[in-house]
Tab-separated table of C-alpha atoms in Angstrom:
chain	number	residue	atom	x	y	z
J	1	MET	CA	94.850	120.140	82.262
J	2	ARG	CA	97.556	122.737	81.801
J	3	TYR	CA	97.126	126.531	81.798
J	4	SER	CA	99.666	129.195	80.889
J	5	ASN	CA	98.497	131.715	83.446
J	6	LYS	CA	98.666	130.656	87.101
J	7	LEU	CA	96.373	133.495	88.115
J	8	ILE	CA	93.647	131.962	85.935
J	9	LEU	CA	94.222	128.645	87.696
J	10	LEU	CA	93.895	130.309	91.083
J	11	THR	CA	90.639	131.926	89.980
J	12	LEU	CA	89.369	128.567	88.737
J	13	SER	CA	90.276	127.063	92.091
J	14	THR	CA	88.318	129.684	94.007
J	15	MET	CA	85.273	129.420	91.748
J	16	ALA	CA	85.240	125.645	91.922
J	17	LEU	CA	85.504	125.623	95.700
J	18	ILE	CA	82.499	127.918	95.887
J	19	LEU	CA	80.673	125.649	93.459
J	20	VAL	CA	81.466	122.596	95.567
J	21	GLY	CA	80.439	124.359	98.756
J	22	GLU	CA	77.067	125.322	97.330
J	23	SER	CA	76.277	122.010	95.691
J	24	HIS	CA	77.457	119.398	98.207
J	25	LYS	CA	73.941	118.583	99.413
J	26	SER	CA	72.661	117.772	95.928
J	27	VAL	CA	73.795	115.559	93.063
J	28	PRO	CA	76.280	117.561	90.965
J	29	SER	CA	75.622	118.007	87.271
J	30	ASP	CA	77.976	116.645	84.613
J	31	GLU	CA	79.393	120.157	84.176
J	32	GLU	CA	79.993	120.523	87.913
J	33	GLU	CA	81.683	117.123	88.094
J	34	GLU	CA	83.954	118.128	85.216
J	35	GLU	CA	84.951	121.333	87.038
J	36	MET	CA	85.670	119.351	90.197
J	37	GLU	CA	87.880	116.926	88.304
J	38	LYS	CA	89.787	119.852	86.779
J	39	LEU	CA	90.327	121.261	90.240
J	40	LEU	CA	91.558	117.949	91.655
J	41	ASN	CA	93.986	117.568	88.755
J	42	TYR	CA	95.255	121.062	89.470
J	43	LEU	CA	95.607	120.591	93.237
J	44	ASN	CA	97.262	117.147	93.130
J	45	LYS	CA	100.673	117.624	91.565
J	46	PRO	CA	102.302	114.637	89.772
J	47	ALA	CA	103.681	112.132	92.273
J	48	LEU	CA	107.142	110.631	91.936
J	49	LYS	CA	106.254	108.027	94.552
J	50	SER	CA	103.040	107.202	96.452
J	51	PHE	CA	102.053	105.270	99.571
J	52	GLN	CA	98.690	103.812	100.577
J	53	THR	CA	98.370	104.237	104.357
J	54	GLU	CA	96.581	101.902	106.713
J	55	PRO	CA	93.930	104.541	107.618
J	56	GLY	CA	92.994	104.698	103.925
J	57	TYR	CA	94.469	107.928	102.578
J	58	ILE	CA	97.322	108.269	100.069
J	59	LEU	CA	100.602	110.090	100.664
J	60	ASP	CA	102.420	111.425	97.605
J	61	CYS	CA	106.059	112.440	97.162
J	62	ILE	CA	106.011	115.433	94.815
J	63	ASP	CA	108.743	117.667	93.404
J	64	ILE	CA	109.360	120.355	96.039
J	65	GLN	CA	109.541	123.011	93.303
J	66	LYS	CA	106.174	122.010	91.806
J	67	GLN	CA	104.038	122.083	94.929
J	68	LEU	CA	100.796	124.046	95.001
J	69	ALA	CA	102.268	126.899	97.069
J	70	PHE	CA	104.032	128.401	94.072
J	71	ASP	CA	100.803	128.860	92.123
J	72	HIS	CA	100.080	131.821	94.394
J	73	PRO	CA	100.532	135.105	92.451
J	74	LEU	CA	102.640	136.589	95.270
J	75	LEU	CA	105.073	133.647	95.122
J	76	LYS	CA	105.757	133.713	91.384
J	77	ASN	CA	109.476	134.396	91.831
J	78	HIS	CA	109.840	132.964	95.325
J	79	SER	CA	113.127	131.253	96.209
J	80	ILE	CA	112.368	128.210	98.353
J	81	LYS	CA	114.013	127.803	101.764
J	82	LEU	CA	114.631	124.253	102.914
J	83	LYS	CA	115.010	125.184	106.573
J	84	PRO	CA	114.753	128.274	108.814
J	85	THR	CA	117.812	130.411	109.461
J	86	ILE	CA	117.756	129.203	113.072
J	87	ILE	CA	115.483	127.045	115.198
J	88	PRO	CA	114.933	128.693	118.600
J	89	LYS	CA	116.462	126.861	121.541
J	90	TRP	CA	113.378	126.113	123.572
J	91	THR	CA	114.266	125.265	127.165
J	92	LYS	CA	114.131	121.588	128.122
J	93	ASP	CA	112.088	120.559	131.143
J	94	ASN	CA	113.709	118.368	133.817
J	95	ASN	CA	110.540	118.057	135.892
J	96	THR	CA	109.432	114.394	135.779
J	97	SER	CA	106.319	114.672	137.979
J	98	HIS	CA	104.067	115.139	134.930
J	99	LYS	CA	105.778	113.190	132.151
J	100	SER	CA	104.325	113.120	128.629
J	101	SER	CA	105.593	111.779	125.317
J	102	SER	CA	105.941	113.619	122.039
J	103	LEU	CA	104.258	111.775	119.207
J	104	PRO	CA	106.643	109.597	117.193
J	105	PHE	CA	104.501	109.737	114.012
J	106	ARG	CA	105.684	106.321	112.951
J	107	GLN	CA	105.310	105.737	109.197
J	108	ASP	CA	106.983	102.405	108.585
J	109	GLY	CA	108.231	102.007	105.026
J	110	ILE	CA	107.368	105.567	104.006
J	111	SER	CA	110.310	107.593	102.746
J	112	CYS	CA	110.365	110.296	100.078
J	113	PRO	CA	113.330	110.856	97.736
J	114	VAL	CA	115.625	113.873	98.030
J	115	GLY	CA	114.150	116.921	96.321
J	116	THR	CA	110.546	115.985	97.115
J	117	VAL	CA	108.062	116.708	99.883
J	118	ILE	CA	105.396	114.439	101.361
J	119	VAL	CA	101.770	115.543	100.976
J	120	LYS	CA	98.367	113.977	101.552
J	121	ARG	CA	96.538	113.413	98.267
J	122	ILE	CA	93.394	115.538	97.974
J	123	ILE	CA	90.082	113.837	97.142
J	124	LEU	CA	86.671	115.265	96.279
J	125	GLU	CA	85.359	114.968	99.838
J	126	ASP	CA	88.321	117.057	101.037
J	127	LEU	CA	87.225	119.924	98.803
J	128	ILE	CA	83.601	119.765	99.867
J	129	GLN	CA	84.301	119.751	103.591
J	130	ALA	CA	87.247	122.155	103.435
J	131	GLN	CA	84.962	124.761	101.893
J	132	ARG	CA	82.613	124.232	104.838
J	133	LEU	CA	85.513	124.606	107.278
J	134	LYS	CA	86.595	127.829	105.624
J	135	SER	CA	83.080	129.202	105.867
J	136	LEU	CA	83.060	128.318	109.581
J	137	GLY	CA	86.535	129.755	110.193
J	138	PHE	CA	88.958	129.245	113.097
J	139	ASN	CA	88.579	132.412	115.148
J	140	TYR	CA	89.192	132.750	118.848
J	141	PRO	CA	86.841	135.388	120.290
J	142	GLY	CA	89.699	137.498	121.633
J	143	GLN	CA	91.085	137.868	118.126
J	144	ILE	CA	88.074	139.530	116.582
J	145	SER	CA	87.319	143.222	116.890
J	146	SER	CA	83.871	143.846	118.303
J	147	LYS	CA	83.583	146.736	115.851
J	148	ASP	CA	83.403	144.322	112.936
J	149	LYS	CA	79.822	143.107	112.548
J	150	LYS	CA	80.594	140.647	109.749
J	151	ILE	CA	82.208	138.024	111.999
J	152	ASP	CA	79.713	135.346	112.989
J	153	LEU	CA	80.781	133.018	115.798
J	154	THR	CA	77.437	131.232	116.111
J	155	GLY	CA	78.047	127.585	116.962
J	156	HIS	CA	81.689	128.154	117.988
J	157	HIS	CA	82.726	127.645	121.607
J	158	PHE	CA	86.137	128.192	123.163
J	159	ALA	CA	88.321	127.401	126.147
J	160	THR	CA	91.591	129.260	125.591
J	161	ILE	CA	94.291	131.421	127.085
J	162	SER	CA	95.807	134.439	125.353
J	163	TYR	CA	98.914	136.582	125.438
J	164	LYS	CA	98.388	139.990	123.842
J	165	ASP	CA	101.674	141.769	123.337
J	166	TYR	CA	104.121	142.167	120.495
J	167	HIS	CA	106.157	139.047	119.720
J	168	TYR	CA	107.770	137.074	116.894
J	169	GLY	CA	106.437	133.627	117.585
J	170	ALA	CA	105.487	131.128	120.246
J	171	LYS	CA	105.504	127.498	121.308
J	172	GLY	CA	103.167	125.155	123.138
J	173	ASN	CA	102.893	121.417	123.796
J	174	ILE	CA	99.358	120.402	122.785
J	175	ASN	CA	97.898	117.318	124.466
J	176	VAL	CA	96.299	114.943	121.892
J	177	TRP	CA	92.894	113.255	122.242
J	178	ASN	CA	90.080	111.829	120.116
J	179	PRO	CA	86.984	113.707	121.349
J	180	ASN	CA	83.528	112.434	120.438
J	181	VAL	CA	82.265	114.411	117.427
J	182	SER	CA	79.339	113.948	115.009
J	183	PRO	CA	79.823	114.308	111.205
J	184	ASP	CA	78.799	117.980	110.990
J	185	GLN	CA	80.874	119.092	113.992
J	186	PHE	CA	84.545	119.592	114.723
J	187	SER	CA	86.681	119.701	117.850
J	188	LEU	CA	90.263	120.953	117.844
J	189	ALA	CA	93.199	122.047	119.972
J	190	ALA	CA	95.689	124.493	118.528
J	191	MET	CA	98.055	127.399	118.895
J	192	THR	CA	97.336	130.569	116.927
J	193	VAL	CA	99.519	133.622	116.338
J	194	SER	CA	97.715	136.687	115.072
J	195	GLY	CA	98.096	140.314	114.082
J	196	ASN	CA	95.776	143.218	113.335
J	197	GLU	CA	93.162	142.068	115.895
J	198	GLY	CA	93.047	138.582	114.428
J	199	PHE	CA	92.439	139.519	110.826
J	200	GLN	CA	95.768	137.925	109.925
J	201	SER	CA	96.469	134.666	111.721
J	202	ILE	CA	98.193	131.273	111.538
J	203	SER	CA	97.035	128.169	113.433
J	204	ALA	CA	98.478	124.678	113.901
J	205	GLY	CA	97.438	121.710	116.014
J	206	TRP	CA	95.082	118.752	115.771
J	207	ILE	CA	91.457	118.481	114.699
J	208	VAL	CA	88.758	115.799	114.789
J	209	TYR	CA	86.269	116.336	111.971
J	210	PRO	CA	84.425	113.198	110.740
J	211	GLY	CA	82.822	115.113	107.868
J	212	LEU	CA	86.253	115.708	106.373
J	213	TYR	CA	88.167	112.572	107.381
J	214	HIS	CA	85.293	110.043	107.633
J	215	ASN	CA	86.243	108.948	111.142
J	216	ASN	CA	86.593	110.223	114.700
J	217	GLN	CA	90.385	110.324	114.713
J	218	SER	CA	92.688	113.253	115.300
J	219	ARG	CA	94.554	114.784	112.337
J	220	LEU	CA	97.384	117.291	112.033
J	221	PHE	CA	96.049	120.573	110.618
J	222	THR	CA	97.025	124.137	109.775
J	223	TYR	CA	94.918	127.166	108.907
J	224	TRP	CA	95.795	130.707	107.888
J	225	THR	CA	94.108	133.904	106.761
J	226	ALA	CA	95.398	137.282	105.618
J	227	ASP	CA	92.097	139.149	105.834
J	228	GLY	CA	89.856	137.761	108.583
J	229	ASN	CA	88.581	134.806	106.524
J	230	ASN	CA	87.242	137.107	103.812
J	231	LYS	CA	89.042	136.087	100.607
J	232	THR	CA	92.349	134.596	101.783
J	233	HIS	CA	91.799	131.671	104.089
J	234	CYS	CA	93.209	128.209	103.690
J	235	TYR	CA	92.934	124.890	105.498
J	236	ASN	CA	95.992	122.604	105.282
J	237	THR	CA	97.452	122.674	101.755
J	238	LEU	CA	94.219	122.970	99.791
J	239	CYS	CA	95.235	126.269	98.213
J	240	PRO	CA	98.487	128.075	97.308
J	241	GLY	CA	100.529	129.844	99.990
J	242	PHE	CA	102.046	127.436	102.521
J	243	VAL	CA	105.450	126.118	101.390
J	244	HIS	CA	105.916	122.513	102.530
J	245	VAL	CA	109.483	121.264	103.071
J	246	SER	CA	109.236	118.137	105.265
J	247	THR	CA	109.833	114.652	103.860
J	248	LYS	CA	108.587	113.090	107.113
J	249	TYR	CA	105.285	114.696	108.111
J	250	ALA	CA	102.303	115.472	105.888
J	251	ILE	CA	99.682	117.957	107.020
J	252	GLY	CA	96.380	116.098	107.299
J	253	MET	CA	98.006	112.873	108.442
J	254	LEU	CA	96.688	110.801	111.333
J	255	VAL	CA	97.914	111.866	114.788
J	256	GLN	CA	98.580	108.759	116.844
J	257	PRO	CA	98.781	107.417	119.452
J	258	VAL	CA	96.390	109.570	121.476
J	259	SER	CA	96.252	110.101	125.215
J	260	ILE	CA	94.490	107.677	127.567
J	261	TYR	CA	92.266	108.846	130.401
J	262	ASP	CA	94.319	108.513	133.620
J	263	GLY	CA	97.052	106.830	131.549
J	264	GLN	CA	99.853	107.662	129.107
J	265	GLN	CA	99.755	111.214	127.744
J	266	TYR	CA	100.880	112.315	124.278
J	267	GLN	CA	101.460	115.775	122.881
J	268	LEU	CA	102.387	117.767	119.785
J	269	GLU	CA	105.320	120.129	120.273
J	270	VAL	CA	104.172	123.014	118.087
J	271	SER	CA	106.094	126.208	117.378
J	272	ILE	CA	105.212	128.996	114.942
J	273	TYR	CA	107.734	131.792	114.626
J	274	GLN	CA	109.057	134.422	112.244
J	275	ASP	CA	112.510	133.903	110.715
J	276	HIS	CA	114.646	136.902	111.673
J	277	VAL	CA	116.362	137.024	108.265
J	278	THR	CA	113.619	136.244	105.733
J	279	GLY	CA	110.529	137.299	107.696
J	280	ASP	CA	108.796	134.020	106.780
J	281	TRP	CA	106.601	132.313	109.403
J	282	TRP	CA	107.785	128.753	110.105
J	283	PHE	CA	105.776	125.829	111.447
J	284	VAL	CA	108.046	123.426	113.355
J	285	LEU	CA	106.706	120.179	114.821
J	286	ASN	CA	108.772	118.190	117.331
J	287	ASN	CA	111.900	120.041	116.075
J	288	GLU	CA	111.120	119.073	112.452
J	289	PRO	CA	110.542	122.067	110.124
J	290	ILE	CA	107.283	121.296	108.309
J	291	GLY	CA	107.157	124.400	106.154
J	292	TYR	CA	106.487	128.114	106.155
J	293	TRP	CA	104.151	130.928	105.161
J	294	PRO	CA	106.211	133.501	103.183
J	295	LYS	CA	106.272	137.057	104.521
J	296	SER	CA	104.838	138.332	101.235
J	297	LEU	CA	101.459	136.766	102.080
J	298	PHE	CA	100.922	139.258	104.903
J	299	LYS	CA	100.699	142.993	105.453
J	300	PRO	CA	102.862	145.138	107.807
J	301	GLN	CA	99.892	145.853	110.072
J	302	GLY	CA	99.222	142.108	110.248
J	303	LEU	CA	101.940	139.442	110.372
J	304	ALA	CA	104.607	140.796	108.023
J	305	ASP	CA	106.531	142.313	110.943
J	306	GLY	CA	105.781	140.325	114.080
J	307	ALA	CA	102.484	139.456	115.767
J	308	SER	CA	100.292	141.101	118.370
J	309	ALA	CA	98.737	138.074	120.094
J	310	VAL	CA	98.955	134.321	120.587
J	311	PHE	CA	96.245	131.891	121.729
J	312	TRP	CA	96.439	128.339	123.071
J	313	GLY	CA	93.513	126.003	123.714
J	314	GLY	CA	90.419	124.351	122.318
J	315	GLU	CA	87.564	125.179	119.983
J	316	VAL	CA	84.454	123.254	118.947
J	317	TYR	CA	81.750	123.882	116.408
J	318	SER	CA	78.244	122.504	116.101
J	319	SER	CA	74.959	123.630	114.647
J	320	VAL	CA	72.631	125.322	117.109
J	321	LYS	CA	70.163	122.516	116.372
J	322	GLU	CA	72.273	119.742	117.893
J	323	LYS	CA	74.097	119.054	121.130
J	324	SER	CA	77.658	120.344	121.135
J	325	PRO	CA	80.612	117.909	120.891
J	326	SER	CA	83.191	117.166	123.549
J	327	MET	CA	86.410	119.197	123.745
J	328	GLY	CA	89.843	117.815	124.586
J	329	SER	CA	89.486	114.654	126.672
J	330	GLY	CA	85.792	115.354	127.246
J	331	HIS	CA	86.484	116.154	130.901
J	332	PHE	CA	86.592	119.444	132.795
J	333	PRO	CA	89.953	120.938	133.872
J	334	GLN	CA	89.051	120.484	137.547
J	335	GLU	CA	89.764	116.754	137.146
J	336	GLY	CA	93.464	117.500	136.666
J	337	TYR	CA	96.398	116.152	134.683
J	338	LYS	CA	95.906	112.868	132.780
J	339	LYS	CA	92.148	113.398	132.891
J	340	ALA	CA	91.644	116.839	131.366
J	341	ALA	CA	93.433	118.015	128.216
J	342	TYR	CA	96.335	120.442	128.543
J	343	VAL	CA	98.612	122.783	126.674
J	344	ASN	CA	101.877	123.474	128.482
J	345	GLY	CA	105.346	124.869	127.924
J	346	PHE	CA	104.152	128.312	126.778
J	347	LYS	CA	107.053	130.250	125.294
J	348	ILE	CA	107.275	133.584	123.510
J	349	ILE	CA	109.984	134.987	121.239
J	350	THR	CA	110.185	138.600	122.370
J	351	ASP	CA	113.094	139.599	120.120
J	352	ILE	CA	113.135	138.848	116.397
J	353	THR	CA	116.669	137.469	116.582
J	354	LYS	CA	116.385	134.719	119.219
J	355	GLU	CA	115.301	135.811	122.724
J	356	VAL	CA	112.958	133.163	124.180
J	357	SER	CA	111.057	133.632	127.445
J	358	SER	CA	108.005	132.540	129.393
J	359	PRO	CA	105.155	135.051	129.179
J	360	LEU	CA	104.365	137.012	132.326
J	361	ALA	CA	101.667	135.278	134.345
J	362	SER	CA	99.713	138.529	134.599
J	363	ALA	CA	99.675	138.792	130.778
J	364	LEU	CA	97.923	135.442	130.306
J	365	LYS	CA	94.127	135.774	130.150
J	366	THR	CA	91.700	132.863	130.013
J	367	VAL	CA	88.471	132.814	127.980
J	368	ALA	CA	85.686	130.247	128.333
J	369	ASP	CA	82.542	131.467	126.594
J	370	SER	CA	80.417	128.466	127.732
J	371	PRO	CA	81.845	127.394	131.121
J	372	ASN	CA	79.000	124.975	131.828
J	373	CYS	CA	80.077	122.955	128.788
J	374	TYR	CA	83.807	123.774	128.442
J	375	ASN	CA	86.197	125.478	130.773
J	376	VAL	CA	89.854	126.443	131.110
J	377	LYS	CA	92.148	126.637	134.120
J	378	LYS	CA	95.456	128.518	134.189
J	379	ILE	CA	98.381	126.611	135.717
J	380	LEU	CA	101.393	128.395	137.217
J	381	GLY	CA	103.387	125.450	138.488
J	382	VAL	CA	106.955	124.128	138.630
J	383	GLY	CA	109.324	123.399	135.757
J	384	GLU	CA	109.633	124.885	132.291
J	385	TYR	CA	106.588	123.006	130.992
J	386	TRP	CA	104.202	123.585	133.884
J	387	SER	CA	105.252	127.050	134.972
J	388	ARG	CA	102.908	128.331	132.224
J	389	ALA	CA	100.119	125.980	131.154
J	390	ILE	CA	96.390	125.351	130.994
J	391	LEU	CA	93.999	122.487	131.543
J	392	PHE	CA	90.935	122.800	129.316
J	393	GLY	CA	87.921	121.044	127.823
J	394	GLY	CA	84.592	119.552	128.751
J	395	PRO	CA	81.945	116.994	127.816
J	396	GLY	CA	79.788	119.289	125.714
J	397	GLY	CA	76.289	117.928	125.158
J	398	CYS	CA	74.889	121.443	125.370
J	399	THR	CA	72.408	123.227	123.122
J	400	PHE	CA	72.615	126.969	122.690
């Protein structure tokens, strides 16, 4: 269905998501089903080419100019950028004592034509569970002002490290696992940059959420908010805002292979940084620009002009009525490398042009709100990767 006013479409999208979120436990009426179908037709742009993946989801190649991002009112006249002005030169690590592999993301036979981007097709279940995710939020406790009484972190548990000083982006290598999670829980590992005490933030990493993906496998995810998860909050590409440019990697795709306990380790090389010319915030994965959040989405006291904090680590969510899920590898950091999950290679861009450095050790603060279930250990070792790092996670199985 076509509409002349994109703002009306955006309003329809918001209303329908609320409708889905409120009705997912009951059989929807014919009218509700019709609204959901309208929303799916709006979200899924016409595909020039499609691929059925082995895990069961569909990847579409869509016109880069027609992607959902440009239905955002603030991006009406936005000129798309195909790549950042520069990609920071992150230092390479020559230390081979703790060797890990970056994920290859093999997609045999999948290639999108020039002028398109690759996206995961949205289905009804995505909408239902994404609304639940948005209501739960992705908020590290150090991001949220204690003065704000509206933020509810019930059911959320964390094992993270933070750097709270002005910067223009960061990097971290996030160890990938498939933690054990029940359908109404999630477990994730991510890097988050934030401004204005966390009320504007961008996250990227991996998540295991069976309620959304129908299995216990890790998926690539992003999440952003411009107002503390009040009205502007978006998971992956389920609403306008994030401009996707990659023809190789689709947000929401399966992350594989995953690490093996006491065996081969795999990681996501994640960087989120502000372009010094445009002010846009870029998400780069394994040196491949995935896309960006335009500067116009944010406010000066938030992320429009740099960030005030960055967080690395894990988060889980579960209802207070059930035992909490595992985080990371499901093992405590005391067990060490190859057994506990890690994030290493912490880097900060301290100058908006290009200056890259390791954060001061004294500026890195760990937070573990439930240390009997999940913990975090700061590592100050040898080499560019392990000079600033953490081991984190735990088996969960706790009730709170």
